[in-house]
PDB file of C-alpha atoms in Angstrom:
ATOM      1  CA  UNK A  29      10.379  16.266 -12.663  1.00 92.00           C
ATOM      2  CA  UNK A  30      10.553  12.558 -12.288  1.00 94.00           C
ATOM      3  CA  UNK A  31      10.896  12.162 -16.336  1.00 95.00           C
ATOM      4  CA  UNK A  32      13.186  15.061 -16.620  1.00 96.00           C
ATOM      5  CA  UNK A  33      15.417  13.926 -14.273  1.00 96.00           C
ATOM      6  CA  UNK A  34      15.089  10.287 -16.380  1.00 96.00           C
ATOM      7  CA  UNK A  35      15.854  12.032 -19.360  1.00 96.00           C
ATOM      8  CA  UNK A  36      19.503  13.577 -17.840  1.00 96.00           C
ATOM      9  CA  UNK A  37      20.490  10.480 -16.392  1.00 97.00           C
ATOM     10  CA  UNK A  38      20.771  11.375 -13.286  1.00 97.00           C
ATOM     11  CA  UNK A  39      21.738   9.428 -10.140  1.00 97.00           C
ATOM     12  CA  UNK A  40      20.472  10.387  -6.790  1.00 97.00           C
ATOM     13  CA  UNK A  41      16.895  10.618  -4.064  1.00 97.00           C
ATOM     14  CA  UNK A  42      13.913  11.653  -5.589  1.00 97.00           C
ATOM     15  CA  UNK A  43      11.924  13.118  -2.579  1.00 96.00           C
ATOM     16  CA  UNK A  44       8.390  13.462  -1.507  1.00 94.00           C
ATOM     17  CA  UNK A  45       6.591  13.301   2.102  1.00 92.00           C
ATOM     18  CA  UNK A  46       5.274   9.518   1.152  1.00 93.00           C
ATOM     19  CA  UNK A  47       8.774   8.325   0.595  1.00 95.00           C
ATOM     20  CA  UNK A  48      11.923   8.082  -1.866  1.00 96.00           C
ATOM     21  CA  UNK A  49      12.878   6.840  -5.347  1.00 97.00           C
ATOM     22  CA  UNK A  50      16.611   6.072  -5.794  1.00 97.00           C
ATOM     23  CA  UNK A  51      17.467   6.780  -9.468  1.00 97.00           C
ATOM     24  CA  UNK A  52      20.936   5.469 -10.944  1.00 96.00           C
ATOM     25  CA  UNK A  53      21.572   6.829 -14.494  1.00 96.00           C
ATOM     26  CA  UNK A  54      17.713   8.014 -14.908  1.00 96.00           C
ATOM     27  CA  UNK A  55      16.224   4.562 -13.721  1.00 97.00           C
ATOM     28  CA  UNK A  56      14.273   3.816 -10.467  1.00 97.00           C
ATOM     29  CA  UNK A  57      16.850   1.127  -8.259  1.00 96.00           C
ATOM     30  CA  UNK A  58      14.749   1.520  -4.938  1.00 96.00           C
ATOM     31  CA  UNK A  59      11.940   2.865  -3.137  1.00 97.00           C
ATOM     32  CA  UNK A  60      10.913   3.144   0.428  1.00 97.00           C
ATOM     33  CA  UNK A  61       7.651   4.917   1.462  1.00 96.00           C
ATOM     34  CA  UNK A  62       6.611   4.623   5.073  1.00 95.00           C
ATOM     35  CA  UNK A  63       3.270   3.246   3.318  1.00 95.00           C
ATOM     36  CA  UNK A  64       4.656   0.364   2.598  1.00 96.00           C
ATOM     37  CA  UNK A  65       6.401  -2.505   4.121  1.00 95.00           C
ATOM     38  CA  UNK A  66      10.432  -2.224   3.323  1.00 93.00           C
ATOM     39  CA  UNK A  67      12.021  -4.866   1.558  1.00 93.00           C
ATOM     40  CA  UNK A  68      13.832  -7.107   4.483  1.00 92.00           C
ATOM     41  CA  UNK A  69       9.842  -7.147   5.987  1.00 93.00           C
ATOM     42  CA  UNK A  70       8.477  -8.923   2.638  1.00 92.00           C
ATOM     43  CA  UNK A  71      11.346 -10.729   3.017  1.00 91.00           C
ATOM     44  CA  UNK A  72      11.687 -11.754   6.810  1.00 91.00           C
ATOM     45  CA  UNK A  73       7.520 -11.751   7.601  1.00 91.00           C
ATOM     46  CA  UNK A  74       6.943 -13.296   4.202  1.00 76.00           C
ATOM     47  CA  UNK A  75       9.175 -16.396   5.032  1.00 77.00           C
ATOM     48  CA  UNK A  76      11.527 -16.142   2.264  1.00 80.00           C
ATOM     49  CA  UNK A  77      14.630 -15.404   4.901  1.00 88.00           C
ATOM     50  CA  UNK A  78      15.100 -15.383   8.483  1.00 89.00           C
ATOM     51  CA  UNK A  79      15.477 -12.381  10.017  1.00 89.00           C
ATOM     52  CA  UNK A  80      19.366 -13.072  11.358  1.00 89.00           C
ATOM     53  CA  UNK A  81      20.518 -13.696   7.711  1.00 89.00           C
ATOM     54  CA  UNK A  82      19.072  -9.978   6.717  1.00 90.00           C
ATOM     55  CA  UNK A  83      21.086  -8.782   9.608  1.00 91.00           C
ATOM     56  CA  UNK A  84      24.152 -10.875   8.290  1.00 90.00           C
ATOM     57  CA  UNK A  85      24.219  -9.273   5.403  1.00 91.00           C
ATOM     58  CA  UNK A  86      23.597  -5.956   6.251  1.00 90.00           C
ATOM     59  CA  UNK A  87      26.355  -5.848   8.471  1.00 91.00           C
ATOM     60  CA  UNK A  88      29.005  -7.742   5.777  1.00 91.00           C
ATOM     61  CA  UNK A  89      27.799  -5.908   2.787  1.00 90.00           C
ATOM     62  CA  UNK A  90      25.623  -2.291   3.938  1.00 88.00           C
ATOM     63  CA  UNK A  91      28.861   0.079   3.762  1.00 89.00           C
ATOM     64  CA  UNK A  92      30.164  -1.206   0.398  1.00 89.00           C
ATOM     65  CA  UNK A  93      26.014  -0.744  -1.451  1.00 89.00           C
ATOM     66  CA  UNK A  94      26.290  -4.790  -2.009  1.00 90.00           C
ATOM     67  CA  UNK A  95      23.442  -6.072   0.646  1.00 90.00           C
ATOM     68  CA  UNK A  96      21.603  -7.273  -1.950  1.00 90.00           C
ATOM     69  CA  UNK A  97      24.282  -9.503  -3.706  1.00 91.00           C
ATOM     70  CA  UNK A  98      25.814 -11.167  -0.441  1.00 90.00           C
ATOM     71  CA  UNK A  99      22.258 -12.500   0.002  1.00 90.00           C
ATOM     72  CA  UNK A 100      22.635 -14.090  -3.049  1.00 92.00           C
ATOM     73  CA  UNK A 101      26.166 -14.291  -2.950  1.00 90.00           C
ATOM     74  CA  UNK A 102      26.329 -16.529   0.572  1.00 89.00           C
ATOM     75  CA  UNK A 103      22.939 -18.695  -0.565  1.00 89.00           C
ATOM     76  CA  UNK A 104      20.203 -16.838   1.300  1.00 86.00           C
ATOM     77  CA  UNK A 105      17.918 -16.270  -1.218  1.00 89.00           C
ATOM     78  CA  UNK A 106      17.853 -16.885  -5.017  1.00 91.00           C
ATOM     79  CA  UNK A 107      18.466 -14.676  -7.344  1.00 91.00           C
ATOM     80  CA  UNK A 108      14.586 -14.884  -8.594  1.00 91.00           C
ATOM     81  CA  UNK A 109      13.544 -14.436  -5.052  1.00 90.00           C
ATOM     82  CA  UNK A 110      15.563 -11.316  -4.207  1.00 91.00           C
ATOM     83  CA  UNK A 111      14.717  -9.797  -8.021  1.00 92.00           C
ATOM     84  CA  UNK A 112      10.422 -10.925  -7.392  1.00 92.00           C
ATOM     85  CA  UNK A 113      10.473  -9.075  -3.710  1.00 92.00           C
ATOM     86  CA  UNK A 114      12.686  -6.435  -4.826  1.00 94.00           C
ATOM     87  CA  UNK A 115      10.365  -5.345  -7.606  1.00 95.00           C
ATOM     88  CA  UNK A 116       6.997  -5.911  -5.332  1.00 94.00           C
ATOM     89  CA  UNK A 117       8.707  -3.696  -3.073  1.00 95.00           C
ATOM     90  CA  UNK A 118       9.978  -0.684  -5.536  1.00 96.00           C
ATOM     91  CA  UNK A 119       6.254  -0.751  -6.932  1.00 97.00           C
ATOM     92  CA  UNK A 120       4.406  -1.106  -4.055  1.00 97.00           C
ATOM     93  CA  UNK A 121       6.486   2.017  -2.300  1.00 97.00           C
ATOM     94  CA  UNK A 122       6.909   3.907  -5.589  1.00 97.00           C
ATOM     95  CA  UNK A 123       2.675   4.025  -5.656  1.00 97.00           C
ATOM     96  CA  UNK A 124       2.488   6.021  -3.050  1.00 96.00           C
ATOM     97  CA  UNK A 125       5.395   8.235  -3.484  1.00 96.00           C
ATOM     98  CA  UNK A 126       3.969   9.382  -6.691  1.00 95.00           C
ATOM     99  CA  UNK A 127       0.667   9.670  -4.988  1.00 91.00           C
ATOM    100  CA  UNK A 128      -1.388  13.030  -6.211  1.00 85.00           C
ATOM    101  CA  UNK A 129      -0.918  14.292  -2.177  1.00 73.00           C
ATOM    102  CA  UNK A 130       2.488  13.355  -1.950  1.00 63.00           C
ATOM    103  CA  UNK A 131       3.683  16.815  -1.374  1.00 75.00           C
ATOM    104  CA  UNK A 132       6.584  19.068  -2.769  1.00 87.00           C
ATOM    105  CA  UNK A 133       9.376  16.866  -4.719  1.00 92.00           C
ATOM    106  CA  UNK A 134      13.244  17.372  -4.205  1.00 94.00           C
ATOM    107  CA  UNK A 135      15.898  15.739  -5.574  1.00 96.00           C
ATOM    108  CA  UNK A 136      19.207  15.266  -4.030  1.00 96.00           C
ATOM    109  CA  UNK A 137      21.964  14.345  -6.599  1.00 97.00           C
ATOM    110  CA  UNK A 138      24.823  11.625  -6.091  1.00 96.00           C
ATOM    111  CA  UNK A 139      22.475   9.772  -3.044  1.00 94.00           C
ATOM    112  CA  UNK A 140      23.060   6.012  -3.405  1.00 93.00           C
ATOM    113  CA  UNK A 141      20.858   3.127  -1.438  1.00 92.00           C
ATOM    114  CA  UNK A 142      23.233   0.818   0.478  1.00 91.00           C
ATOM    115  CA  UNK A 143      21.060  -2.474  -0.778  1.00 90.00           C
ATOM    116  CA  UNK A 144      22.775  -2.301  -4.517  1.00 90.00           C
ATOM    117  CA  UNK A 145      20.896  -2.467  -7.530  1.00 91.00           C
ATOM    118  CA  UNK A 146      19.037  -5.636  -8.318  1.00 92.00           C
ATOM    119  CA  UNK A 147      17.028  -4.611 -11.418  1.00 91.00           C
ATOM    120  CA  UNK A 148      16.692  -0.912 -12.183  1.00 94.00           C
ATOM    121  CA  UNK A 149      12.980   0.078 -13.662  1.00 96.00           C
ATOM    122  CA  UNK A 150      12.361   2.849 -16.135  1.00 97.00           C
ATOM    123  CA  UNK A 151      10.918   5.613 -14.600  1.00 97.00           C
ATOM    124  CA  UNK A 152       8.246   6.315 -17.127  1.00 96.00           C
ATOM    125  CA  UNK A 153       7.386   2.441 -16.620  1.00 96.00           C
ATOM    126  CA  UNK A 154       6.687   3.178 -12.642  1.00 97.00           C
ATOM    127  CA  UNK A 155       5.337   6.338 -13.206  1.00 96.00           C
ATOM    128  CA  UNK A 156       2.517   4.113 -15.884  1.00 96.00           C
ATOM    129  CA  UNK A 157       2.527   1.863 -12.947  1.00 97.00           C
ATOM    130  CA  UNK A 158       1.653   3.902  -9.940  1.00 96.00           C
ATOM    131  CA  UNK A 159      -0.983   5.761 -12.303  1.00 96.00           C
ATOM    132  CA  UNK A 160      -2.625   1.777 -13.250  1.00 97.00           C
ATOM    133  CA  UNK A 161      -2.857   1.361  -9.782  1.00 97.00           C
ATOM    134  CA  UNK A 162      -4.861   4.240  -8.277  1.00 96.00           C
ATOM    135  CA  UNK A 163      -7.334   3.355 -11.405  1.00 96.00           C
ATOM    136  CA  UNK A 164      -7.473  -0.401 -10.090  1.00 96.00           C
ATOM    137  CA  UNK A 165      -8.402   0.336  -6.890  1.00 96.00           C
ATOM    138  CA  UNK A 166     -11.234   3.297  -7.994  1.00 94.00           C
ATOM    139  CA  UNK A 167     -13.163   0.478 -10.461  1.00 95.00           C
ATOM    140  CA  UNK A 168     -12.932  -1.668  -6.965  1.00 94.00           C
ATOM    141  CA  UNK A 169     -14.568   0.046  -4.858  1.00 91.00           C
ATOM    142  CA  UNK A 170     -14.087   4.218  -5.274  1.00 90.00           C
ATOM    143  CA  UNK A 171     -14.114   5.460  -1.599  1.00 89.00           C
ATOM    144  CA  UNK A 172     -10.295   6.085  -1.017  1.00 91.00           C
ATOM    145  CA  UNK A 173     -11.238   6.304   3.261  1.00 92.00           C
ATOM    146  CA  UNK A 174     -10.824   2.611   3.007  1.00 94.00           C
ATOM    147  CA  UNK A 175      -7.208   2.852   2.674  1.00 94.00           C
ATOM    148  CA  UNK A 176      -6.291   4.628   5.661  1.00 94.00           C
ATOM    149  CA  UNK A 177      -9.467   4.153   7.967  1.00 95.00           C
ATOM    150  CA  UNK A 178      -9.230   1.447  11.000  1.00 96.00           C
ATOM    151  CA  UNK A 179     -10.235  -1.963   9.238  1.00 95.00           C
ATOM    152  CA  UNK A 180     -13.585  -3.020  10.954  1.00 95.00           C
ATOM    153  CA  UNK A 181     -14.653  -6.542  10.161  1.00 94.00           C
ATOM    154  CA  UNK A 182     -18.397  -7.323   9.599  1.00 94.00           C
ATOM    155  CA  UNK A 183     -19.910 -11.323   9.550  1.00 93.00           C
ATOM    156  CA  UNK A 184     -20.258 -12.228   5.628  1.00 92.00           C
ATOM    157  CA  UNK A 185     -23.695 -12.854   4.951  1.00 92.00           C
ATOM    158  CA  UNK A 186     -25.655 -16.078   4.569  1.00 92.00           C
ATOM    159  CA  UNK A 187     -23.403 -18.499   2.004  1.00 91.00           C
ATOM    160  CA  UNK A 188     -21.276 -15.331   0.900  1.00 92.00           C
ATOM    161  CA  UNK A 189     -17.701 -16.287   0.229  1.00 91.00           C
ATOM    162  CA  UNK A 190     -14.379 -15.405   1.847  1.00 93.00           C
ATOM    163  CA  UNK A 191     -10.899 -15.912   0.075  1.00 92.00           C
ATOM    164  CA  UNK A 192      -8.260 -17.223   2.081  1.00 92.00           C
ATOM    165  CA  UNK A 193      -6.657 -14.150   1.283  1.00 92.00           C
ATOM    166  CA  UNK A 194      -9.722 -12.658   2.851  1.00 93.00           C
ATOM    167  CA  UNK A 195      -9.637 -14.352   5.867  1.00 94.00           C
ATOM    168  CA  UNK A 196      -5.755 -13.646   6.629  1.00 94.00           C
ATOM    169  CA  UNK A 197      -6.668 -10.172   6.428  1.00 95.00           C
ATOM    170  CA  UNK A 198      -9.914  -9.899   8.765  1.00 95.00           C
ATOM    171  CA  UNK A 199      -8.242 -11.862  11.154  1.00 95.00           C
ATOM    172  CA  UNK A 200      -6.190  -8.844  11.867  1.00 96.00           C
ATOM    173  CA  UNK A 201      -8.960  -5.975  11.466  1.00 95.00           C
ATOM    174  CA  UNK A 202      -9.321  -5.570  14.869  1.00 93.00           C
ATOM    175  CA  UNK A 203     -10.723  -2.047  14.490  1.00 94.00           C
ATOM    176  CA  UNK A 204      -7.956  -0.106  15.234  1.00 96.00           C
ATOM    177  CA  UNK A 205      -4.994  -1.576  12.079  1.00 96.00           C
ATOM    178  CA  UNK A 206      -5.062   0.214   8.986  1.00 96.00           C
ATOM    179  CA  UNK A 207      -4.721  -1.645   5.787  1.00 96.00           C
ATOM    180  CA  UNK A 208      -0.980  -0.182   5.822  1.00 96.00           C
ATOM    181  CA  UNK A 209      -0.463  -1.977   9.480  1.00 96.00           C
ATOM    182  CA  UNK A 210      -2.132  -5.329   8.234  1.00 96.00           C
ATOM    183  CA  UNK A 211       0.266  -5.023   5.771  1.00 96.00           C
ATOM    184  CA  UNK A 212       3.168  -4.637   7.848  1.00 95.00           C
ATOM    185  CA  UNK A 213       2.015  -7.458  10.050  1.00 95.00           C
ATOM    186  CA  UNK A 214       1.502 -10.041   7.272  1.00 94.00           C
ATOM    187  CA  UNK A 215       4.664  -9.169   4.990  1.00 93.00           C
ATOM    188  CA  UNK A 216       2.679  -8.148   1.892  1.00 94.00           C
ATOM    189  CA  UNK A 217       3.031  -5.514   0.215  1.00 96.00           C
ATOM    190  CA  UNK A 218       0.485  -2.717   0.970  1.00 97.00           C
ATOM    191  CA  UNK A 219      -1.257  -2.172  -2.611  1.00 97.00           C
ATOM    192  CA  UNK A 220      -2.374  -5.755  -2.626  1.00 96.00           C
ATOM    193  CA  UNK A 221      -3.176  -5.358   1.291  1.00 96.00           C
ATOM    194  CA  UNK A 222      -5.575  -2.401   0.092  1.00 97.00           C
ATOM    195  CA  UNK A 223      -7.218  -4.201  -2.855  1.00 96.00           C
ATOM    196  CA  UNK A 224      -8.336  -6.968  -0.757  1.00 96.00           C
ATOM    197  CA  UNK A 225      -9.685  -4.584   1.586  1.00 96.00           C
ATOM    198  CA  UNK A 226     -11.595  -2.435  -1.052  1.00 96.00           C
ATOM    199  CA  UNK A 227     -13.322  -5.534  -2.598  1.00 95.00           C
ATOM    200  CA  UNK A 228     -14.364  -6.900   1.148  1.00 95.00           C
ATOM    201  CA  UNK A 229     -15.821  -3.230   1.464  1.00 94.00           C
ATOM    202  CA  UNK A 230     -17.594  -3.789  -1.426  1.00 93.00           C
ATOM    203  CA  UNK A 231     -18.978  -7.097  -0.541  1.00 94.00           C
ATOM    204  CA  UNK A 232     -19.788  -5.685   2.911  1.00 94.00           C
ATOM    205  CA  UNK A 233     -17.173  -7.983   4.883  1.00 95.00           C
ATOM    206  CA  UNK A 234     -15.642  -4.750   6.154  1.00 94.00           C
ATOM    207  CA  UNK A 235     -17.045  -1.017   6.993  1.00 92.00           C
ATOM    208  CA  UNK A 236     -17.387   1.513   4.705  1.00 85.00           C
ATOM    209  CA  UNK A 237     -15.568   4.906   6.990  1.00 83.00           C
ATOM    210  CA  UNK A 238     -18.059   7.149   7.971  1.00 71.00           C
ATOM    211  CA  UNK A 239     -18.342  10.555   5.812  1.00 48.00           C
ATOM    212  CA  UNK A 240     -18.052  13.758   7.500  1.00 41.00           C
ATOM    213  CA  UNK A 241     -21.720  15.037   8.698  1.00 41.00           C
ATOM    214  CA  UNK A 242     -23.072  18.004   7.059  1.00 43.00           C
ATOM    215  CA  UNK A 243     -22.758  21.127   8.950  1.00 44.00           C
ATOM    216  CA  UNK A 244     -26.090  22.027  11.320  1.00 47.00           C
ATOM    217  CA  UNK A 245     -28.788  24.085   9.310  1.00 44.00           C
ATOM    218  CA  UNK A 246     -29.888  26.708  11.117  1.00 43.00           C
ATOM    219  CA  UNK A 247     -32.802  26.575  12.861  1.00 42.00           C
ATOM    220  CA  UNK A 248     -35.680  28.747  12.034  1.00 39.00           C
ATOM    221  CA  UNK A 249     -39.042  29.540  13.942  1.00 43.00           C
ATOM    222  CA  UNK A 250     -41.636  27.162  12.613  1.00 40.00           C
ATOM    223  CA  UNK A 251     -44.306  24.642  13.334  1.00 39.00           C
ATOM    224  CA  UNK A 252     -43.518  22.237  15.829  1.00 37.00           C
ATOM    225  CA  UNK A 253     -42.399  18.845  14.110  1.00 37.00           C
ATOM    226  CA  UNK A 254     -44.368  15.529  14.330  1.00 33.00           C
ATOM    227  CA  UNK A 255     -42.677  12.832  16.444  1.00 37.00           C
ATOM    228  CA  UNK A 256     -41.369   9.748  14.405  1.00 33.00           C
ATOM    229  CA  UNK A 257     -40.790   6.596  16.118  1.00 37.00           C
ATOM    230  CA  UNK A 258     -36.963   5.654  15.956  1.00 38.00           C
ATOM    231  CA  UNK A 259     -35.981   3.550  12.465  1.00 40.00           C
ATOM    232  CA  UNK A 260     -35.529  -0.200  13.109  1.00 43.00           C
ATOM    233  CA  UNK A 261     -31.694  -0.252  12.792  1.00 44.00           C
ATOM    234  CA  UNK A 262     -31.487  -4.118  12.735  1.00 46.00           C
ATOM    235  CA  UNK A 263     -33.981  -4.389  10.131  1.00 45.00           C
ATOM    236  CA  UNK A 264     -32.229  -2.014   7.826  1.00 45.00           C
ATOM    237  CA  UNK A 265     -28.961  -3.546   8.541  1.00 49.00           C
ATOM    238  CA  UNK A 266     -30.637  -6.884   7.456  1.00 47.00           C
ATOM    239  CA  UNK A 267     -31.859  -4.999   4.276  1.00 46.00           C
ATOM    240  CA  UNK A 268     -28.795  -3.077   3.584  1.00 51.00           C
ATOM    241  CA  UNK A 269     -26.916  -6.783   4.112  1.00 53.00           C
ATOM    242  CA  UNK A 270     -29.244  -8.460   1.452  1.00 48.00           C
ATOM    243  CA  UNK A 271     -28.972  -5.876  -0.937  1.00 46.00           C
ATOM    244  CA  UNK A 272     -24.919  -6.102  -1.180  1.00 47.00           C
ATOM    245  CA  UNK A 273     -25.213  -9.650  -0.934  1.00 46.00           C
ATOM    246  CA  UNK A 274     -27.485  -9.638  -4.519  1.00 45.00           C
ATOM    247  CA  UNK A 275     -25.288  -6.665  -6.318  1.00 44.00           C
TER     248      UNK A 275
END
């Protein structure tokens, strides 16, 4: 539908349940996803602008679809800066819109965002995008849990290394954030959020979510069974620990 709608032209909201592309003349302008952190929170939490001169602007320039050139326009942020953050933004929300459970699609002709256009995207380009991604994150580490399971820190092992990057990250996996609310807490966007987060799973730095347990078997009449002394947890922690720590 996406390239279809491409191939018209067409101007309008391209809707799924993760979120919305805005299309102007058959190119992606915008995207929002509740998956990933909007554009004034990469821009405010990163740094890049403080949070009063978003609301400046917003309130001089959101009716007339221009928020995006009064930032520029009064000296907030460059035009590199707003056209770098704008992109990490449309991508980073556009990947999980076109996610393969995103739900039904609609599209709603003539919708225009109020931020403007910065630098509209082909739609077959985020479309080759989004699909780059999900295969990036699979040859990481292919348990897709780890996306939207509670981040649960474990100590690295003996002389393992942790990125800086790393360590921004586990300082907030608290056991109850998801990668997505790291994300929102640190200003990044969320796809780089969950790579991090796939390679410390990897490396054992965080927990690998628990897989369903199989359903009981049913018990049948039979010999009583031997008792077994309880498995040494610790010890196969410690050998589970070395093993990742050699792989």
């Amino acid at each position: 539908m996406l390239m279809r709608l491409a191939a018209e032209r067409a101007t309008g909201a391209f809707l799924r349940d993760q979120g919305i592309l805005y299309l102007a003349e058959g190119r992606v302008v915008h995207a929002e996803s509740p998956s990933a952190p909007s554009l004034d929170v990469l821009l405010t939490v990163g740094g890049a602008l403080p949070a009063q001169g978003w609301q400046d602007a917003l309130t001089r320039a959101g009716a007339r679809h221009e928020v995006g050139r009064d930032l520029v326009g009064s000296g907030r942020v460059t035009a590199g800066e707003l056209e770098l953050c704008h992109l990490g933004a449309l991508f980073d929300a556009a990947f999980f819109v076109l996610g393969p459970a995103s739900g039904p699609t609609h599209f709603r002709y003539g919708v225009t965002h109020w931020f403007g256009q910065v630098r509209p995207v082909p739609a077959d380009a985020v479309e080759r995008e989004a699909r780059r991604r999900r295969a990036l994150l699979d040859s990481v580490w292919p348990c897709p849990d780890v996306d939207t399971a509670p981040v649960v820190p474990r100590p690295p092992a003996p002389g393992q290394t942790v990125t800086g990057r790393q360590r921004a990250l586990l300082r907030l996996a608290d056991g109850v954030r998801t990668p997505t609310a790291i994300a929102w807490a640190l200003g990044r966007p969320t796809f780089h959020t969950l790579v991090e987060i796939r390679r410390m799973a990897a490396a054992g730095l965080v927990e690998a979510p628990r897989t369903r347990a199989p359903d009981p078997v049913t018990a049948f009449p039979g010999p009583a069974s031997l008792d077994c002394a309880d498995p040494d947890i610790a010890l196969l922690r410690r050998l589970r620990d070395a093993l990742e720590a050699n792989l």
